[in-house]
PDB file of C-alpha atoms in Angstrom:
ATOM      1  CA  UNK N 261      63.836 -71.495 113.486  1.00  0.00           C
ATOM      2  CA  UNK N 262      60.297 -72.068 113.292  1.00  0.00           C
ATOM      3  CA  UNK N 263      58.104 -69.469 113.624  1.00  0.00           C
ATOM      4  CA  UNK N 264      54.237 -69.064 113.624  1.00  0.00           C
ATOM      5  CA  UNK N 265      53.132 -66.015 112.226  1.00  0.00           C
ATOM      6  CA  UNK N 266      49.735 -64.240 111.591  1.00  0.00           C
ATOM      7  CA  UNK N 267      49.571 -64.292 107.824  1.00  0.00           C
ATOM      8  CA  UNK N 268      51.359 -67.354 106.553  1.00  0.00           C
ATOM      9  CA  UNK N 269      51.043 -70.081 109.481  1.00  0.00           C
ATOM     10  CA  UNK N 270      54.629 -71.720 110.185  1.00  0.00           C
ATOM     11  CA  UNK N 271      57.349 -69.956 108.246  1.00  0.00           C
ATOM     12  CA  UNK N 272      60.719 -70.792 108.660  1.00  0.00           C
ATOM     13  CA  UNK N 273      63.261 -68.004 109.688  1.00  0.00           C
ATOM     14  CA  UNK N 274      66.896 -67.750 109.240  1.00  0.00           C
ATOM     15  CA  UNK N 275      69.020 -67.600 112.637  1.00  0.00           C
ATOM     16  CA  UNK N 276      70.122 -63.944 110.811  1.00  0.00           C
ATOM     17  CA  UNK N 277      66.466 -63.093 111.031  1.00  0.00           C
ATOM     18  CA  UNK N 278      65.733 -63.245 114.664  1.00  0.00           C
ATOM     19  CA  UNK N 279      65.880 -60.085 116.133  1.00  0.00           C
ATOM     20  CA  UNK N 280      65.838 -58.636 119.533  1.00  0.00           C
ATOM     21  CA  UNK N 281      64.466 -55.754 120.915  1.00  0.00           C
ATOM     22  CA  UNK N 282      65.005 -55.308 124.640  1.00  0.00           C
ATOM     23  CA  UNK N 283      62.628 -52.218 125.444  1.00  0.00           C
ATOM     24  CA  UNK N 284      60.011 -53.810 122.736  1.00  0.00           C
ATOM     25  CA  UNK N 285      58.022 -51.521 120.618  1.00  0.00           C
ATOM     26  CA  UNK N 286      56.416 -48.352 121.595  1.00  0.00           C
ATOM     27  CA  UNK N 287      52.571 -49.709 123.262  1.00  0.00           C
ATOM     28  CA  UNK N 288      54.416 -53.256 123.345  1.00  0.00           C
ATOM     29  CA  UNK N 289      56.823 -53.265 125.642  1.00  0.00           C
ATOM     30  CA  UNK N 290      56.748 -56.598 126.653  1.00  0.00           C
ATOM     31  CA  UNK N 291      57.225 -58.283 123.714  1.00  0.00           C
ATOM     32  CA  UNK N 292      61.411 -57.947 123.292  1.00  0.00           C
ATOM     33  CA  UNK N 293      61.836 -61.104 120.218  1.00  0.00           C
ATOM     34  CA  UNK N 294      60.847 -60.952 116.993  1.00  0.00           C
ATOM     35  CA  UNK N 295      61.969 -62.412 113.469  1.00  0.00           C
ATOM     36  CA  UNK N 296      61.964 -60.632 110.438  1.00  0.00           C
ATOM     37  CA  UNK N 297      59.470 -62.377 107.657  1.00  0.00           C
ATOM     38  CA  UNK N 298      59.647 -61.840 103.681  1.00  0.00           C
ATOM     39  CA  UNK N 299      56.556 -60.497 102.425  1.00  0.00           C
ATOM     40  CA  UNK N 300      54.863 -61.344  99.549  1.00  0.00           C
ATOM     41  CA  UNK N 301      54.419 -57.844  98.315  1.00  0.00           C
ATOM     42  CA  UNK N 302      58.030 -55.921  98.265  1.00  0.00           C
ATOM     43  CA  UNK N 303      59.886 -54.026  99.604  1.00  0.00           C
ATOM     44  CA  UNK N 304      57.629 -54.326 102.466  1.00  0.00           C
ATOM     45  CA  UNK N 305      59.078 -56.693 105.609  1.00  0.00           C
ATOM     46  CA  UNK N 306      56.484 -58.301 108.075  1.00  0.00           C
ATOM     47  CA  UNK N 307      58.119 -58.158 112.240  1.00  0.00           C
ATOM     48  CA  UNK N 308      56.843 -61.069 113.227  1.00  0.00           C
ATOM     49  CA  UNK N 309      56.998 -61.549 117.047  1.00  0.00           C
ATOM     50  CA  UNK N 310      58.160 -64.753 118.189  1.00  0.00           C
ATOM     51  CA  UNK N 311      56.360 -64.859 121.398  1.00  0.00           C
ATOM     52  CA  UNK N 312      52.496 -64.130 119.892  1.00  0.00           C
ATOM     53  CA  UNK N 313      51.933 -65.351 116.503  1.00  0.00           C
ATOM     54  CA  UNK N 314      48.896 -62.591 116.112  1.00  0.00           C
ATOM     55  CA  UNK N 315      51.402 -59.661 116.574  1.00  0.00           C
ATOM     56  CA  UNK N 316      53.067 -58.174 113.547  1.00  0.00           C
ATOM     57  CA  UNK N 317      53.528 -55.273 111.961  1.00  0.00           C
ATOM     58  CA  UNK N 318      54.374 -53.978 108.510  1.00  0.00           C
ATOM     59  CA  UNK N 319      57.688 -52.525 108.058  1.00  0.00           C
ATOM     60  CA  UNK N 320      59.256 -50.589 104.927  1.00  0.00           C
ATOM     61  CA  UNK N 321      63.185 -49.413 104.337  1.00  0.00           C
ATOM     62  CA  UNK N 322      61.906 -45.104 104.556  1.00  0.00           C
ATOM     63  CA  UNK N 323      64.690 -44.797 102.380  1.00  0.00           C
ATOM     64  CA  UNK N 324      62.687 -46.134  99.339  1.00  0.00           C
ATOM     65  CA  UNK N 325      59.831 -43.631 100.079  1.00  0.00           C
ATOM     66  CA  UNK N 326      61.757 -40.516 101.493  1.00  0.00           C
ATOM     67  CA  UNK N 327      64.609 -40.005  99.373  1.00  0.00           C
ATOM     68  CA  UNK N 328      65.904 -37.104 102.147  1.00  0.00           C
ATOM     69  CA  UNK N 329      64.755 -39.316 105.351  1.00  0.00           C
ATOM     70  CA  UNK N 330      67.808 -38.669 108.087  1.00  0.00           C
ATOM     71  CA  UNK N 331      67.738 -39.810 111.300  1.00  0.00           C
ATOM     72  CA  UNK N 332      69.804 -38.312 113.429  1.00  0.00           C
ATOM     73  CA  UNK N 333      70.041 -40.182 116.985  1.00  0.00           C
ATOM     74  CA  UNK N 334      72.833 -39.612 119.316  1.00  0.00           C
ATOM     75  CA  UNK N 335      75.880 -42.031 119.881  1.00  0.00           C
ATOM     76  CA  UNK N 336      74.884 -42.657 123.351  1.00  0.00           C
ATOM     77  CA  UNK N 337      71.530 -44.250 122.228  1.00  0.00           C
ATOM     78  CA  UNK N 338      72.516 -46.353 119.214  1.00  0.00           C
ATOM     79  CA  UNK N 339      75.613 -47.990 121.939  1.00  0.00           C
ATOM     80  CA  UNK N 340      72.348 -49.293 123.450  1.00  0.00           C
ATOM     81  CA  UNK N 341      71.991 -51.523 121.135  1.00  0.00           C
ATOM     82  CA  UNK N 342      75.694 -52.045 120.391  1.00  0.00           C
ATOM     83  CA  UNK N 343      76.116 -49.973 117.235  1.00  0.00           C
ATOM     84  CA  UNK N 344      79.783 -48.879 116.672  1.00  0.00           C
ATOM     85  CA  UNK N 345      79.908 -47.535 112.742  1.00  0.00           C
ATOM     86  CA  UNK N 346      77.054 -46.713 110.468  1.00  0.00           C
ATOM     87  CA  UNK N 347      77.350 -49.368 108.479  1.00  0.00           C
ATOM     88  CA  UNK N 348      76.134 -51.681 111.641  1.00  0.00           C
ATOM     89  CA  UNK N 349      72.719 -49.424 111.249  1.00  0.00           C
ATOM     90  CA  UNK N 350      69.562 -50.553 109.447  1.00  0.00           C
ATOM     91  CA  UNK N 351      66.701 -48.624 109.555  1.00  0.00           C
ATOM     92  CA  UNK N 352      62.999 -49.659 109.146  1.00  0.00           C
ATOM     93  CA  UNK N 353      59.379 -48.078 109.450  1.00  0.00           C
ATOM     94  CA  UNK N 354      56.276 -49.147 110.799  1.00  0.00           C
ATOM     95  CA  UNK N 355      53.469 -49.084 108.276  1.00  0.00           C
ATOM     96  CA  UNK N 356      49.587 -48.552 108.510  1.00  0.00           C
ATOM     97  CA  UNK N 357      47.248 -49.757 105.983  1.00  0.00           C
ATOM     98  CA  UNK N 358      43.880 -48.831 107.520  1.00  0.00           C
ATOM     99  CA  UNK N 359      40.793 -51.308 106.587  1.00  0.00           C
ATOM    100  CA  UNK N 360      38.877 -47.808 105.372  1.00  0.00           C
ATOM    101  CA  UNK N 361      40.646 -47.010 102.525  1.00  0.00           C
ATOM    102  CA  UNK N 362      42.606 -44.014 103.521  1.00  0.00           C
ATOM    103  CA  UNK N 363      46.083 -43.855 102.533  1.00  0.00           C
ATOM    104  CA  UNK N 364      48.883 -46.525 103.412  1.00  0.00           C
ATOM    105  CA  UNK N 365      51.192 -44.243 105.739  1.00  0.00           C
ATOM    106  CA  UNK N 366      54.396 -44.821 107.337  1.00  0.00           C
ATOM    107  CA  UNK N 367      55.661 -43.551 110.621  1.00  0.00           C
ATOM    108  CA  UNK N 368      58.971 -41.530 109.864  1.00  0.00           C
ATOM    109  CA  UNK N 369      58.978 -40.082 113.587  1.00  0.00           C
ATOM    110  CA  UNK N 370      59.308 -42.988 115.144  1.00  0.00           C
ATOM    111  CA  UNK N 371      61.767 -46.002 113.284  1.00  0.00           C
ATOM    112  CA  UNK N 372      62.813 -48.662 114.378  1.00  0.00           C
ATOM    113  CA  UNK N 373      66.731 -49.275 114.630  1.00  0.00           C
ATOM    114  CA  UNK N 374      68.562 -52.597 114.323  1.00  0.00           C
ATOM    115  CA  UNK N 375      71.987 -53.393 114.793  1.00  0.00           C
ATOM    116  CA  UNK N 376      72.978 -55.690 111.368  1.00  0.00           C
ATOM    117  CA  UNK N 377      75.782 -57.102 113.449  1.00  0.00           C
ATOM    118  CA  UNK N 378      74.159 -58.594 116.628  1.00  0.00           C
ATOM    119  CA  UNK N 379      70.416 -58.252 115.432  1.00  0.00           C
ATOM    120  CA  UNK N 380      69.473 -56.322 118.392  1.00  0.00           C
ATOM    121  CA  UNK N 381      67.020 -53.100 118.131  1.00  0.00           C
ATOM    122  CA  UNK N 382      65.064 -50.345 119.251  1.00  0.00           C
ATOM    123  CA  UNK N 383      62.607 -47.817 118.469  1.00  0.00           C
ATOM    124  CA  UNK N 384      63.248 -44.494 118.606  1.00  0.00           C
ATOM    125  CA  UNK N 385      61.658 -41.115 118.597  1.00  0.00           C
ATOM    126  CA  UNK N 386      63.557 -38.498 115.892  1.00  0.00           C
ATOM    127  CA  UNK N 387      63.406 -35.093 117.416  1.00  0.00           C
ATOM    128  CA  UNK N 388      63.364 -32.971 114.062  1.00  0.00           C
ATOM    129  CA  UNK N 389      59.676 -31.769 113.560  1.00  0.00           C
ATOM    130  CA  UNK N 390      59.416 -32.382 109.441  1.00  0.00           C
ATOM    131  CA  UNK N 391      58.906 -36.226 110.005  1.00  0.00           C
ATOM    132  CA  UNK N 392      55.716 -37.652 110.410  1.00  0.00           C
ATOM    133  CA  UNK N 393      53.727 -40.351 111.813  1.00  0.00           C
ATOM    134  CA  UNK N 394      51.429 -40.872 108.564  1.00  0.00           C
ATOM    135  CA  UNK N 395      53.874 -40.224 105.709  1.00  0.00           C
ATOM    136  CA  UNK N 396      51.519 -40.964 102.451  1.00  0.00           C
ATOM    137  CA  UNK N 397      53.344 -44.239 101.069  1.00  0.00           C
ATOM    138  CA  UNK N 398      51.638 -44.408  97.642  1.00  0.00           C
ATOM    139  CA  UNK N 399      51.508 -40.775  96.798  1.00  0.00           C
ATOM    140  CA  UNK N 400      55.816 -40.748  97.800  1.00  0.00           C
ATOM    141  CA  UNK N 401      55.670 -43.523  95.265  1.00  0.00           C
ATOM    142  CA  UNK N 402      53.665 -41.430  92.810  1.00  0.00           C
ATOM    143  CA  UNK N 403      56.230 -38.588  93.093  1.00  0.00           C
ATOM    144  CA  UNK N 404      59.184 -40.638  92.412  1.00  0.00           C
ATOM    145  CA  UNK N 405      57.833 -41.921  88.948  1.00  0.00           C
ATOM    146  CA  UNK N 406      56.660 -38.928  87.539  1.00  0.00           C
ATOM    147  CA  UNK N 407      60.602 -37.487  87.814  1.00  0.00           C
TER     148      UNK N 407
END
């Protein structure tokens, strides 16, 4: 599919790309499909919605940055979306790169959850207090080289 997004005009997406979410994203609810877009600069992923070409947000796999990120979200939530084993899970996090030069953050509280099987998703709010909305990217980076 053809889609027009806000940082590399008309791209085109593998069917295995599209993704829906049905309740949208937290602030933008109405906007339920969206395709998942290589970016230039890895391991970061651009959500590209398919409905507004000049809405899209930066995602990262938290795993790369957090080496203890857990999410722990009850059954009843993930069948939402159709998720059956953990293996159907993929997990992704918004990122924030603010024009001022403060750090690149990621919001651990708050990931988004896809279903690998039937590309549906959601966003979800973790309960346990130690994540964050502005985990430091670069300086998680940092850490991991120096061991």
């Amino acid at each position: 599919m053809e889609v027009k997004t806000r940082t590399m005009g008309i791209v085109n997406v593998p069917e295995n790309h599209l993704l829906k979410i049905p309740a949208g994203l937290f602030g933008f609810e109405e906007y339920t499909q969206f395709a998942l877009v290589d970016c230039k600069t890895k391991p970061f992923v651009w959500l590209q919605s398919t409905d507004n070409s000049d809405l899209a947000f930066l995602l990262i796999d938290p795993f790369l940055v957090c080496e203890d990120y857990e999410t722990d979200i009850d059954d009843k939530e993930l069948a939402k979306i159709g998720i059956k084993e953990p293996s159907d899970v993929l997990v992704l996090t918004l990122v924030t790169v603010p024009n001022d030069g403060s750090p690149v953050t990621t919001n651990l509280l708050g990931p988004l959850i896809i279903n690998k099987k039937n590309m549906n998703g959601m966003q979800v709010i973790l309960s346990e207090p130690k994540w964050t909305t502005k985990f430091n990217i670069l300086e998680a980076l940092k850490k991991q080289e120096g061991k």
